mmCIF file of C-alpha atoms and ligand atoms in Angstrom:
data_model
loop_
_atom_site.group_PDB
_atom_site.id
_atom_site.type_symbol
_atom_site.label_atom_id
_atom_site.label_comp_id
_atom_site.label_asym_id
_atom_site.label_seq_id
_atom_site.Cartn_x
_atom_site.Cartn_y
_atom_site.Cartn_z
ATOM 1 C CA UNK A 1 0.000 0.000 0.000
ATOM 2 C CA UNK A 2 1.528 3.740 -0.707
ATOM 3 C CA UNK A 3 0.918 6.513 1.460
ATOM 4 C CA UNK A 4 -2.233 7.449 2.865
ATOM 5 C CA UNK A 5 -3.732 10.192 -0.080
ATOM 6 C CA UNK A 6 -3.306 13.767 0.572
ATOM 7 C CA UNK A 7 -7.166 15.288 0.396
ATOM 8 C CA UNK A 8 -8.431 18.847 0.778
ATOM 9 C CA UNK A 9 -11.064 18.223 2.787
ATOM 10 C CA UNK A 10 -9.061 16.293 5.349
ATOM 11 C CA UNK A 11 -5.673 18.347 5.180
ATOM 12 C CA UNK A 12 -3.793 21.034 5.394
ATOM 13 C CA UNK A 13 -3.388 22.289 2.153
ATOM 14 C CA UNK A 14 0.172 22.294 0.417
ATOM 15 C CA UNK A 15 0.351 25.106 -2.251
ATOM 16 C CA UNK A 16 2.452 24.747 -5.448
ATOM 17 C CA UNK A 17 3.311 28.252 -6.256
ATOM 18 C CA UNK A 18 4.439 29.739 -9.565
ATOM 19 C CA UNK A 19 3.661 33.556 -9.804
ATOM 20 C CA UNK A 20 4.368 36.506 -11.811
ATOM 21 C CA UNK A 21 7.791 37.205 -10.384
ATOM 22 C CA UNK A 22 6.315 38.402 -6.853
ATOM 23 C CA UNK A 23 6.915 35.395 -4.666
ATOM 24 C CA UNK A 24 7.635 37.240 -1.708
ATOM 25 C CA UNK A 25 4.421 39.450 -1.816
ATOM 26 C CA UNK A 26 2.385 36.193 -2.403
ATOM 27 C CA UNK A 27 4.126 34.291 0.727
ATOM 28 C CA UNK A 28 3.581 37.054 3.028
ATOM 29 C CA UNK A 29 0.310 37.582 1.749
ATOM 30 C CA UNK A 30 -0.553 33.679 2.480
ATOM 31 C CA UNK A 31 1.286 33.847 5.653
ATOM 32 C CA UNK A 32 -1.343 36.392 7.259
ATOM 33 C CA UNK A 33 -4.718 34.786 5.322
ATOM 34 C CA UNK A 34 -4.218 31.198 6.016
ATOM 35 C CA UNK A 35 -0.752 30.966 8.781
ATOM 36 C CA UNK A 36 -1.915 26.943 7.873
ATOM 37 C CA UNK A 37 -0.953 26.659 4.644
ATOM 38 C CA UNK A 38 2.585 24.829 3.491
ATOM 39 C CA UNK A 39 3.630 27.186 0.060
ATOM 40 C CA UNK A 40 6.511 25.201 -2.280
ATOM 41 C CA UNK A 41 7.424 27.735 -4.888
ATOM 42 C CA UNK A 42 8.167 25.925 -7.804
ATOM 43 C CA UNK A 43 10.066 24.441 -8.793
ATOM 44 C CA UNK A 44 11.451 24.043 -4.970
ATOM 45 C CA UNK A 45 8.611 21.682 -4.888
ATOM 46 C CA UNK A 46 9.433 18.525 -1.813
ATOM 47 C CA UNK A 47 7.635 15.333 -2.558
ATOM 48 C CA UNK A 48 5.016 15.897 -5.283
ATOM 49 C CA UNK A 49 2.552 13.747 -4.119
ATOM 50 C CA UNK A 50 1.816 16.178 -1.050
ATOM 51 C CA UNK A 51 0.654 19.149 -2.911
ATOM 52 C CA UNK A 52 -2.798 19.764 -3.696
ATOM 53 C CA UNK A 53 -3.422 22.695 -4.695
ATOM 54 C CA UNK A 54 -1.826 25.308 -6.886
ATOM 55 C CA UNK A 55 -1.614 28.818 -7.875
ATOM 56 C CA UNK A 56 -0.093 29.981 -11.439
ATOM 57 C CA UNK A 57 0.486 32.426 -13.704
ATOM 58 C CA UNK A 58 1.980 31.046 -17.150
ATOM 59 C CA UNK A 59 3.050 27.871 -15.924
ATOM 60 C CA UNK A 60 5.105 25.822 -17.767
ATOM 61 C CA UNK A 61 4.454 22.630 -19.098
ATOM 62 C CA UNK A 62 6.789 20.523 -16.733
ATOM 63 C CA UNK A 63 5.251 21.868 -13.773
ATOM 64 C CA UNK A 64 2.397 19.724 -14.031
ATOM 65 C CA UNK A 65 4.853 16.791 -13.979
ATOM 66 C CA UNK A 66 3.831 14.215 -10.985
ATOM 67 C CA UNK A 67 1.162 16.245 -9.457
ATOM 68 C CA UNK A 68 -1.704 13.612 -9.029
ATOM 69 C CA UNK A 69 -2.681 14.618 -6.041
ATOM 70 C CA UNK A 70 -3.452 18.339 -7.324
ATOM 71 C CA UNK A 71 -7.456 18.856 -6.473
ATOM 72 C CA UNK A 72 -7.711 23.009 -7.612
ATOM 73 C CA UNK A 73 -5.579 24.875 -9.892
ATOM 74 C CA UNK A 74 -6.190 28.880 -8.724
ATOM 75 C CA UNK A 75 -5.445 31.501 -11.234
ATOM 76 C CA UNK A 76 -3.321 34.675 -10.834
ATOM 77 C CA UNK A 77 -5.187 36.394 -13.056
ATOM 78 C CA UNK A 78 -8.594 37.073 -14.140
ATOM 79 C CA UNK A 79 -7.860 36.097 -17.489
ATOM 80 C CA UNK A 80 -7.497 32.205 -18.327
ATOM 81 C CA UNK A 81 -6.019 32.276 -21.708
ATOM 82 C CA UNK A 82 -2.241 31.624 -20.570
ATOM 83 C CA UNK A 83 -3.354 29.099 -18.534
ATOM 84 C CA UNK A 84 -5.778 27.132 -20.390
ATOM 85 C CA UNK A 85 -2.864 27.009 -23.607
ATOM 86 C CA UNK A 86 -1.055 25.647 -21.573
ATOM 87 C CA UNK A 87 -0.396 21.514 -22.903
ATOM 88 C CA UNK A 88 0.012 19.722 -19.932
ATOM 89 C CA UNK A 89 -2.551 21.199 -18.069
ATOM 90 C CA UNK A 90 -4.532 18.279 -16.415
ATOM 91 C CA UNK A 91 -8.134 17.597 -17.664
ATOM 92 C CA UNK A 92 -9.926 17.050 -14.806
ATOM 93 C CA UNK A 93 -8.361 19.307 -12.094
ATOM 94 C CA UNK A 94 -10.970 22.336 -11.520
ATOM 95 C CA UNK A 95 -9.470 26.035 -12.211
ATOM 96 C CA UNK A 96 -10.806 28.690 -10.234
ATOM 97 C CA UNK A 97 -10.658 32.318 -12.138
ATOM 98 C CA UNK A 98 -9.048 35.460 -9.974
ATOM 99 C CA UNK A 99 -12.123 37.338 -8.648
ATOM 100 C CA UNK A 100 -11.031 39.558 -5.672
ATOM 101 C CA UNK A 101 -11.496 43.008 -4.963
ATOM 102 C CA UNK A 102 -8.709 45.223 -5.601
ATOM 103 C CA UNK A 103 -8.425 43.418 -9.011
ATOM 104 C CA UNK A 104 -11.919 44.943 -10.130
ATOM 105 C CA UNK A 105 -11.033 47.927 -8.122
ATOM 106 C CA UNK A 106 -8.089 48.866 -10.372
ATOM 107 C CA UNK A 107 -9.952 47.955 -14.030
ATOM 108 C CA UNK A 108 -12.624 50.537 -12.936
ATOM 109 C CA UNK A 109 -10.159 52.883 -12.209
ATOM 110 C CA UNK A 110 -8.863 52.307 -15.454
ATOM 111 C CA UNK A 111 -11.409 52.230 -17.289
ATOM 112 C CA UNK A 112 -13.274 55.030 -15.625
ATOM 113 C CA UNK A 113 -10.148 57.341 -17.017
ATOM 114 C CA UNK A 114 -10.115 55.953 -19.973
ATOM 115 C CA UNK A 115 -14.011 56.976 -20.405
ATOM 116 C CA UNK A 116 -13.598 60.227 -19.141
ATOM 117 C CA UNK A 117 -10.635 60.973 -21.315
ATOM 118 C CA UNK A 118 -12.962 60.787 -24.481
ATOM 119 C CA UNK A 119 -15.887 62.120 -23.071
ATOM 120 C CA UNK A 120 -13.934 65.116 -21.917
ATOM 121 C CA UNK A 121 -12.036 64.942 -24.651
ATOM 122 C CA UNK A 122 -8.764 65.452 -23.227
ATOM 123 C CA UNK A 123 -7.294 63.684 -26.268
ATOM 124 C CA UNK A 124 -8.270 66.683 -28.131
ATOM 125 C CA UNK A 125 -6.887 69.528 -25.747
ATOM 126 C CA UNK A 126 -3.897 67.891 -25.570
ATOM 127 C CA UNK A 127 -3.269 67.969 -29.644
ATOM 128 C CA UNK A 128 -4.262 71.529 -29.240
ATOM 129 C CA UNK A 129 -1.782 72.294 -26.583
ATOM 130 C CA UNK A 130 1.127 70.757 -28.656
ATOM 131 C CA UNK A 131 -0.338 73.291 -31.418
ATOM 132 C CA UNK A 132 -0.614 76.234 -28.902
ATOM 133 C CA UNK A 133 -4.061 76.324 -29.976
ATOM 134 C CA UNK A 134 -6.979 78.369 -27.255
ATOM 135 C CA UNK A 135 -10.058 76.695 -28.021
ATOM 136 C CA UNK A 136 -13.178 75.762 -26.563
ATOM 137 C CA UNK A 137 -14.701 72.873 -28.104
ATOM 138 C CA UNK A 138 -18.244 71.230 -27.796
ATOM 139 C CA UNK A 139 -19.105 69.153 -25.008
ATOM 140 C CA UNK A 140 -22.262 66.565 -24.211
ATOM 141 C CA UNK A 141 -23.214 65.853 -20.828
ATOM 142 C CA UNK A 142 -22.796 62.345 -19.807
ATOM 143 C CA UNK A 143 -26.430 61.563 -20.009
ATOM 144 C CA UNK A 144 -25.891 61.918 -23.421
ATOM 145 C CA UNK A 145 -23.031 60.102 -23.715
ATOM 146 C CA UNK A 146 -23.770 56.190 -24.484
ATOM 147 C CA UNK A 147 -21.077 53.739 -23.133
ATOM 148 C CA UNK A 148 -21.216 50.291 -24.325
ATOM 149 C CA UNK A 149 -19.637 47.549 -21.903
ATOM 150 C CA UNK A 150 -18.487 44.557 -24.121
ATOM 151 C CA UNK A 151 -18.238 42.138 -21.792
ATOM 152 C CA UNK A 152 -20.414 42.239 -18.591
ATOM 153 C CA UNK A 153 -19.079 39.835 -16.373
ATOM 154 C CA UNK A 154 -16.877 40.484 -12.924
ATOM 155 C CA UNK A 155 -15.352 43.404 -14.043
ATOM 156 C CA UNK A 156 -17.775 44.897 -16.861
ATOM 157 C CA UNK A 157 -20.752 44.647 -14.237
ATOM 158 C CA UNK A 158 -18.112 46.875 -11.717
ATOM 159 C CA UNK A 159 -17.490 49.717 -14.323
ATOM 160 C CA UNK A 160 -20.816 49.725 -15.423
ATOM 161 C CA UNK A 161 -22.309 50.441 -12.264
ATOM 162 C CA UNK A 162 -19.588 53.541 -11.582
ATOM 163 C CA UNK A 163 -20.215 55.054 -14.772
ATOM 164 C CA UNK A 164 -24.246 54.832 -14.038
ATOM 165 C CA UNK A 165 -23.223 56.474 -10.828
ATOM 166 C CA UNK A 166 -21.688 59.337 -13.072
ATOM 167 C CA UNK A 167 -24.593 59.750 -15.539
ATOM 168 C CA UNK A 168 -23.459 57.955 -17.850
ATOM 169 C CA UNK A 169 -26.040 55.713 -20.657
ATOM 170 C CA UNK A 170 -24.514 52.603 -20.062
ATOM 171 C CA UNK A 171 -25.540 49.657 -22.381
ATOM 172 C CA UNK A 172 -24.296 46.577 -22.021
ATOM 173 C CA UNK A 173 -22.711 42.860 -23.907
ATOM 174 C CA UNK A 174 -22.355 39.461 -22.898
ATOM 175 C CA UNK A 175 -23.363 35.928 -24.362
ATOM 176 C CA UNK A 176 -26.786 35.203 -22.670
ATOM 177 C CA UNK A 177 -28.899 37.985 -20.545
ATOM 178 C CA UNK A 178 -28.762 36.699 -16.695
ATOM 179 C CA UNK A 179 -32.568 37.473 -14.792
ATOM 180 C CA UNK A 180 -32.217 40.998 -12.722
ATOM 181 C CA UNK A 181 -29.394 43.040 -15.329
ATOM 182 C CA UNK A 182 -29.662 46.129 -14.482
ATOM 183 C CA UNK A 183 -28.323 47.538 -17.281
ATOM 184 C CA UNK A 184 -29.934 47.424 -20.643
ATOM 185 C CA UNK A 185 -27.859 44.548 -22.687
ATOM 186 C CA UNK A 186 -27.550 43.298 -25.515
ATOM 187 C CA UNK A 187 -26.696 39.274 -26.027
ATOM 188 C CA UNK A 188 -25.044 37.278 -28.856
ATOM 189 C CA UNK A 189 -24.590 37.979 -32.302
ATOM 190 C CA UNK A 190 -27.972 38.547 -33.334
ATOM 191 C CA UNK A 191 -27.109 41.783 -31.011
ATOM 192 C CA UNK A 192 -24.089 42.841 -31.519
ATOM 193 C CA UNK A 193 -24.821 45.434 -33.850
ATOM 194 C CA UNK A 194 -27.589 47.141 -32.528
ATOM 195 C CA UNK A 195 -25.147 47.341 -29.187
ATOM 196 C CA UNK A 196 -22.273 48.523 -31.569
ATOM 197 C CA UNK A 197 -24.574 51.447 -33.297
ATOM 198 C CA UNK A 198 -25.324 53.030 -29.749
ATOM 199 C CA UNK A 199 -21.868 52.812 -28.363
ATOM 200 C CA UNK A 200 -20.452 56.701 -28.939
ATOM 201 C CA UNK A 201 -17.302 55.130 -26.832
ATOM 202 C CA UNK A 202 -17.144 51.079 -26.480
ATOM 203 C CA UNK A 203 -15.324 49.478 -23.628
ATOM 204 C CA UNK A 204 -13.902 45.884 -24.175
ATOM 205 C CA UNK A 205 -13.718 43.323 -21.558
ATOM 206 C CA UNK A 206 -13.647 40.818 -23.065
ATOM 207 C CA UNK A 207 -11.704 36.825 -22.347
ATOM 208 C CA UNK A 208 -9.691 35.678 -25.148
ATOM 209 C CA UNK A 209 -11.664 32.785 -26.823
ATOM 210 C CA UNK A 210 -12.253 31.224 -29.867
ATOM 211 C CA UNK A 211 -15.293 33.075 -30.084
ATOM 212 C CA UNK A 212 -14.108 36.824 -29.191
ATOM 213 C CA UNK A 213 -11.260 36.519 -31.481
ATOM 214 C CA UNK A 214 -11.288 39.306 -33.638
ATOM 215 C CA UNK A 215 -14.793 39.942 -32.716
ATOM 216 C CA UNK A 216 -14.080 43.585 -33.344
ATOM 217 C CA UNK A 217 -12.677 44.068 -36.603
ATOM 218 C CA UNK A 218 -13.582 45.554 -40.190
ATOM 219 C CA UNK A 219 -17.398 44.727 -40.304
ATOM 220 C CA UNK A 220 -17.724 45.398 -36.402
ATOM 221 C CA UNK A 221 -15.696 48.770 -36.596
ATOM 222 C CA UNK A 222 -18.151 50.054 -39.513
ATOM 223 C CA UNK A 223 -21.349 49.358 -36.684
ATOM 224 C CA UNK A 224 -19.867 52.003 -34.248
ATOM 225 C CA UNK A 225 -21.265 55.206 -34.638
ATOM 226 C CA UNK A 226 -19.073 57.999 -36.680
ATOM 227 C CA UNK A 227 -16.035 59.318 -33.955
ATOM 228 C CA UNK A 228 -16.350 56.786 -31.579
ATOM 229 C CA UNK A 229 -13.662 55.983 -29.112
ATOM 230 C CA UNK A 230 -12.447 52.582 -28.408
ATOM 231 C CA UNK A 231 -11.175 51.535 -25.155
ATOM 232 C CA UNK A 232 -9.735 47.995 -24.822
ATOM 233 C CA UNK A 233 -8.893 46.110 -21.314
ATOM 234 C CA UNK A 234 -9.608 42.773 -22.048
ATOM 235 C CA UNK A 235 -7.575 40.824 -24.525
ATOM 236 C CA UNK A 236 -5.635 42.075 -27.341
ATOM 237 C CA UNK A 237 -7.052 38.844 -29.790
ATOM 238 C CA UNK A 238 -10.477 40.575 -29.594
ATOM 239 C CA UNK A 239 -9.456 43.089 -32.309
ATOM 240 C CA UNK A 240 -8.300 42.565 -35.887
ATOM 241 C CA UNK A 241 -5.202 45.264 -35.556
ATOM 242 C CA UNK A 242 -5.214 46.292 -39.408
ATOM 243 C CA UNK A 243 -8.891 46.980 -38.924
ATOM 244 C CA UNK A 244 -8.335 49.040 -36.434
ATOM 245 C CA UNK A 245 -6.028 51.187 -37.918
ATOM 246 C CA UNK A 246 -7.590 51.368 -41.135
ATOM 247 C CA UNK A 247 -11.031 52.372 -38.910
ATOM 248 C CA UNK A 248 -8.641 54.915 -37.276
ATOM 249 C CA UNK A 249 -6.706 56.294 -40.343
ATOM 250 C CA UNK A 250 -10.070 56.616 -42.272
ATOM 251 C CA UNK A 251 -11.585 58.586 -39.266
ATOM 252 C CA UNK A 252 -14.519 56.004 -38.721
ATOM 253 C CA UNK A 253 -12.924 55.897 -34.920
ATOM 254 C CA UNK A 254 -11.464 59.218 -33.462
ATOM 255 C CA UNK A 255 -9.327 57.454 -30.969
ATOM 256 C CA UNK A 256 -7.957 54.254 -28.966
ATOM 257 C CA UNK A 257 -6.928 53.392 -25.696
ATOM 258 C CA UNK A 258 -5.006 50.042 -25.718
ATOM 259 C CA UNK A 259 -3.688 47.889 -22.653
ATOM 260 C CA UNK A 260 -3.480 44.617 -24.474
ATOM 261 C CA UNK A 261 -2.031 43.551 -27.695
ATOM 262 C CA UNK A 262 -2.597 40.615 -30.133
ATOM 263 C CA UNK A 263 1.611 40.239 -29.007
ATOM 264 C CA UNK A 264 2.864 41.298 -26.175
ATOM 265 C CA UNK A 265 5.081 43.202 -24.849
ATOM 266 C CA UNK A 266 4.111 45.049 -27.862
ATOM 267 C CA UNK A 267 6.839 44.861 -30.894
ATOM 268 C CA UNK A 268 8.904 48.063 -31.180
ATOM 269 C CA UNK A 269 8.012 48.155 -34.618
ATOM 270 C CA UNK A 270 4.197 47.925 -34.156
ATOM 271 C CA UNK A 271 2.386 51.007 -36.002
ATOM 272 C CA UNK A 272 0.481 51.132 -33.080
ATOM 273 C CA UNK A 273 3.377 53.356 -30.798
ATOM 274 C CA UNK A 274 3.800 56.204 -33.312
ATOM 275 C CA UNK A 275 -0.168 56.505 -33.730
ATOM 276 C CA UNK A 276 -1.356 59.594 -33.397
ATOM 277 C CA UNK A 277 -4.963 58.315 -32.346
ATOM 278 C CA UNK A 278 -3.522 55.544 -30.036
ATOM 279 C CA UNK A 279 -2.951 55.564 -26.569
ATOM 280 C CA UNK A 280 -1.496 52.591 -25.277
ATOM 281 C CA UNK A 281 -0.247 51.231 -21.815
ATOM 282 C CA UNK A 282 1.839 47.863 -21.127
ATOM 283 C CA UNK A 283 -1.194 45.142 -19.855
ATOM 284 C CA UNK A 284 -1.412 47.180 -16.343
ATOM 285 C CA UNK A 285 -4.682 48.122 -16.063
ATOM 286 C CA UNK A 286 -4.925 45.980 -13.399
ATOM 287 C CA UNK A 287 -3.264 43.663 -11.121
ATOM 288 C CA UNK A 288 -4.175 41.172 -8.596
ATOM 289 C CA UNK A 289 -3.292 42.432 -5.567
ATOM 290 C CA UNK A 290 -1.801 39.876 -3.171
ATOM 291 C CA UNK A 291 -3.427 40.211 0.570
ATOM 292 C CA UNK A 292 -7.200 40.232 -0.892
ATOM 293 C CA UNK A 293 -6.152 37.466 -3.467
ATOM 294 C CA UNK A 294 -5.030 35.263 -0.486
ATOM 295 C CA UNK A 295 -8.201 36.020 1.566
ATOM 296 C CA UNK A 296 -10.229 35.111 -1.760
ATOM 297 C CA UNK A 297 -8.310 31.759 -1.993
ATOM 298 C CA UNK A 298 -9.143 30.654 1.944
ATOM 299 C CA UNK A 299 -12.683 31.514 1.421
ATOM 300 C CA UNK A 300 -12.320 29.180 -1.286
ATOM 301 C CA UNK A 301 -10.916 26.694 0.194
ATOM 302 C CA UNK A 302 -13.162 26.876 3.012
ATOM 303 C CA UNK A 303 -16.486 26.895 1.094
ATOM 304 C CA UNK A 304 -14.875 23.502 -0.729
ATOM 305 C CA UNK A 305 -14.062 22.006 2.535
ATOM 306 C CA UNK A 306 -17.997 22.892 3.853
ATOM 307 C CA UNK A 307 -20.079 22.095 0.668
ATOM 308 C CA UNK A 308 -17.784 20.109 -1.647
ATOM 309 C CA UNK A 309 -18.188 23.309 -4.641
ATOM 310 C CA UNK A 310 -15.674 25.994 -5.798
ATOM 311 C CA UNK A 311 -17.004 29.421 -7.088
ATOM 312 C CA UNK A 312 -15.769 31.325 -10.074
ATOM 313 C CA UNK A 313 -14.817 27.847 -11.957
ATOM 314 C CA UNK A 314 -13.481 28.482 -15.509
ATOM 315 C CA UNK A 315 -15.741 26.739 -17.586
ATOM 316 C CA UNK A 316 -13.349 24.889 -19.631
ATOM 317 C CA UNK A 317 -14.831 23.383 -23.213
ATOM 318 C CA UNK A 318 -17.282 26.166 -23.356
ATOM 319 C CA UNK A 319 -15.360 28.788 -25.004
ATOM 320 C CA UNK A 320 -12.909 29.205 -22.449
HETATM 321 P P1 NDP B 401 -15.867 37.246 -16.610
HETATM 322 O O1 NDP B 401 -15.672 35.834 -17.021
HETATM 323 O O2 NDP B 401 -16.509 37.528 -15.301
HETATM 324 O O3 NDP B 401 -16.688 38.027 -17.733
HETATM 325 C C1 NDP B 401 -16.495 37.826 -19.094
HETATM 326 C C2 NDP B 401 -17.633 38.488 -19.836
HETATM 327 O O4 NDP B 401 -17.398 38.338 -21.232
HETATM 328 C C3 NDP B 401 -19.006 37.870 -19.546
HETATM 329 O O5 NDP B 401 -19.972 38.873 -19.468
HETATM 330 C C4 NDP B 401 -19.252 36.996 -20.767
HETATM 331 O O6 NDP B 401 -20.615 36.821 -21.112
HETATM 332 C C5 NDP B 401 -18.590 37.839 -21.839
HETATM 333 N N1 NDP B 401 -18.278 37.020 -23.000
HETATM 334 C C6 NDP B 401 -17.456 35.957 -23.093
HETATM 335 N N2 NDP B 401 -17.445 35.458 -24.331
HETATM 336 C C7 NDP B 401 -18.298 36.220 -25.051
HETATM 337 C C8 NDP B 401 -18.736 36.202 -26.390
HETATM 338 N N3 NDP B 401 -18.305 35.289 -27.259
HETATM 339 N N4 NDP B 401 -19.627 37.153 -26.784
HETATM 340 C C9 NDP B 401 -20.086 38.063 -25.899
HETATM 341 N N5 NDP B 401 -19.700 38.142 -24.620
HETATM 342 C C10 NDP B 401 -18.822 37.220 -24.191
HETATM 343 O O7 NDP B 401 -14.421 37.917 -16.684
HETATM 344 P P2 NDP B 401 -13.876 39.222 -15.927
HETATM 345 O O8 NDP B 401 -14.898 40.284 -16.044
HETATM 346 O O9 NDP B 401 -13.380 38.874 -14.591
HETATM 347 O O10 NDP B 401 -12.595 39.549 -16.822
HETATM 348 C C11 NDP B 401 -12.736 39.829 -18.196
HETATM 349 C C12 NDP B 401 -11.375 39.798 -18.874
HETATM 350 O O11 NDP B 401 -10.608 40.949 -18.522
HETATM 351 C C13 NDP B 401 -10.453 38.647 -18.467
HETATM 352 O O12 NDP B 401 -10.799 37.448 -19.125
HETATM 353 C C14 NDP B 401 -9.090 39.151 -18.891
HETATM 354 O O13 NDP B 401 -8.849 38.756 -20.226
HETATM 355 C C15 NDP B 401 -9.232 40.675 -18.819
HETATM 356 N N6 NDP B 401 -8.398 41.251 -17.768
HETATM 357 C C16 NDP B 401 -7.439 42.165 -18.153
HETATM 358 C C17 NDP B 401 -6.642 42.756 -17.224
HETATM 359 C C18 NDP B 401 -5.663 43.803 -17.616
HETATM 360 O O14 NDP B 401 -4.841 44.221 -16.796
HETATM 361 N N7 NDP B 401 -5.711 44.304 -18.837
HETATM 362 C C19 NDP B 401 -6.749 42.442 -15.785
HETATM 363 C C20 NDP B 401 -7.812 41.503 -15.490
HETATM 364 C C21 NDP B 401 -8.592 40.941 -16.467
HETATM 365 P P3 NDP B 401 -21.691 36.141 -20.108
HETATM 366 O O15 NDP B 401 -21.868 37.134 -18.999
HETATM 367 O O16 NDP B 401 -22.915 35.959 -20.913
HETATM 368 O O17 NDP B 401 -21.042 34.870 -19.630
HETATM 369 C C1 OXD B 402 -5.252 39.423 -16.511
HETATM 370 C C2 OXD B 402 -4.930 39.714 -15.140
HETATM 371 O O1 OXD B 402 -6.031 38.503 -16.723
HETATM 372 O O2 OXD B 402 -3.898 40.370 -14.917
HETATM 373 O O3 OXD B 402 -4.768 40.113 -17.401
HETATM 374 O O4 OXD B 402 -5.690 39.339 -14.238
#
């Protein structure tokens, strides 16, 4: 007989860690949520068959060498597109998506300047002031102002409620309407383009799947209404890049604010840095913050250990 199985709901969890270059912050962090829990950053990793749990960003594919005792894989981000390409992921182990806080706390931040940027159209004044130009232009109150949310899950359902709470018409897109939206929204492809023809400045967040790739692109662009603003948070493989500069050089879309890329970091020789209708930042418009991460993971943990279920599961083989 080998040794007795390591299980969740009996043990102390072991945690296999591989992070985003911020062990430290992530041991700490665990140290005050769960004082409990064994972490083995990889690959310092013992005797395999202890560890049961894991948390990753990009793992590689050897990681998952040996690990049959793993019961949850935990993701560092919110986004499961690294993780799921990864080849050796295993099948049957459940992954739990990032949903904490400060995570959603930063994208609305982000997004919320993003927004205002256009609507105030601080893009503008600052060409002017590179042209020494004194000029008042037009402005529309944000009631008049339609936002449209691509994307309404954890973090689209955040920013939409803070830009309600600044006026804003706020319209909304996702893949099936859930009872109780309080936002008017607008679901699957038979919608999309009576969402796009309302969206004066569109916000994507967006996961990368098969079925968002290049969801915005040539055909999708033309839908938006003449000027709009484009602000994108989500995944870079939602856009078709030429399109979007074509829709930008034509004057179809008056401007861009880009944190992710179709490849990242970002070639130097991407058209995208010297555009004048571009405004781009390096995937940071949010990050998961460690301490709030670590008190989401506990819960977790503890919820499994009471009723057997894990929230926020990535449902894998259903476009993500
Ligand atoms: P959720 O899974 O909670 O929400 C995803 C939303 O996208 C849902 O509303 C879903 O629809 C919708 N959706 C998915 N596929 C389609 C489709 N084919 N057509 C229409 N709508 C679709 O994710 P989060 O809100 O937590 O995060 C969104 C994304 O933001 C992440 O996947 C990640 O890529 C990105 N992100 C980027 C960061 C950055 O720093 N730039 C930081 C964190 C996240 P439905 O509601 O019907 O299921
Ligand atoms: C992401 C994240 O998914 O950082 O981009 O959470």
């Amino acid at each position: 007989m080998g040794p007795a199985k390591i299980m969740l709901t009996q043990d102390n969890p072991v945690m296999l860690l591989k992070t985003d270059a911020r062990d430290q912050e992530w041991i700490s962090a665990f140290a005050a949520a769960m004082p409990e829990l064994e972490v083995r950053v990889w690959p310092q990793v013992g005797d395999l068959k202890e560890i049961n749990c894991a948390l990753l960003w990009n793992p590689p594919v050897e990681l998952f060498n040996g690990l049959e005792n793993l019961e949850v894989i935990f993701s560092i981000g919110a986004g499961v597109d690294s993780l799921l390409a990864c080849s050796a992921l295993p099948a049957k182990v459940p992954i739990v998506r990032m949903v904490e806080p400060e995570l959603t706390a930063g994208m609305v931040e982000f997004c919320l300047f993003q927004v205002l940027r256009f609507h105030r159209l601080m893009h503008c004044y600052e060409r002017q002031k590179a042209q020494y130009a004194w000029q008042e232009l037009p402005q529309l109150p944000a009631r008049d102002t339609t936002v449209g949310v691509m994307g309404m899950g954890v973090l689209g359902l955040a920013l939409a409620k803070q830009l309600q709470s600044l006026n804003y018409n706020v319209i909304g897109y996702r893949r099936q309407s859930k009872p109780n939206d309080a936002i008017e929204m607008f679901c699957g492809e038979a919608q999309v383009e009576a969402f796009l023809r309302q969206a004066a400045i569109l916000v994507m967040l967006l996961p990368a799947t098969e079925q968002t790739r290049h969801i915005i692109n040539r055909e999708t662009l033309a839908m938006l209404p003449p000027k709009a603003c484009l602000v994108n948070a989500g995944r870079g493989e939602s856009i078709n890049e030429q399109d979007l500069l074509m829709a930008l050089d034509s004057g179809q879309l008056q401007a861009a604010a880009l944190d992710v890329f179709g490849q990242e970091p970002l070639p130097t020789d991407h058209p995208f840095w010297s555009h004048p209708g571009i405004f781009l930042t390096p995937h940071i418009a949010s990050i998961t913050h460690p301490p709030t991460a670590c008190r989401y993971i506990a819960d977790a943990l503890q919820a499994y250990r009471v009723g057997g279920a894990w929230p926020n599961l990535v449902e894998t083989g259903s476009g993500y």
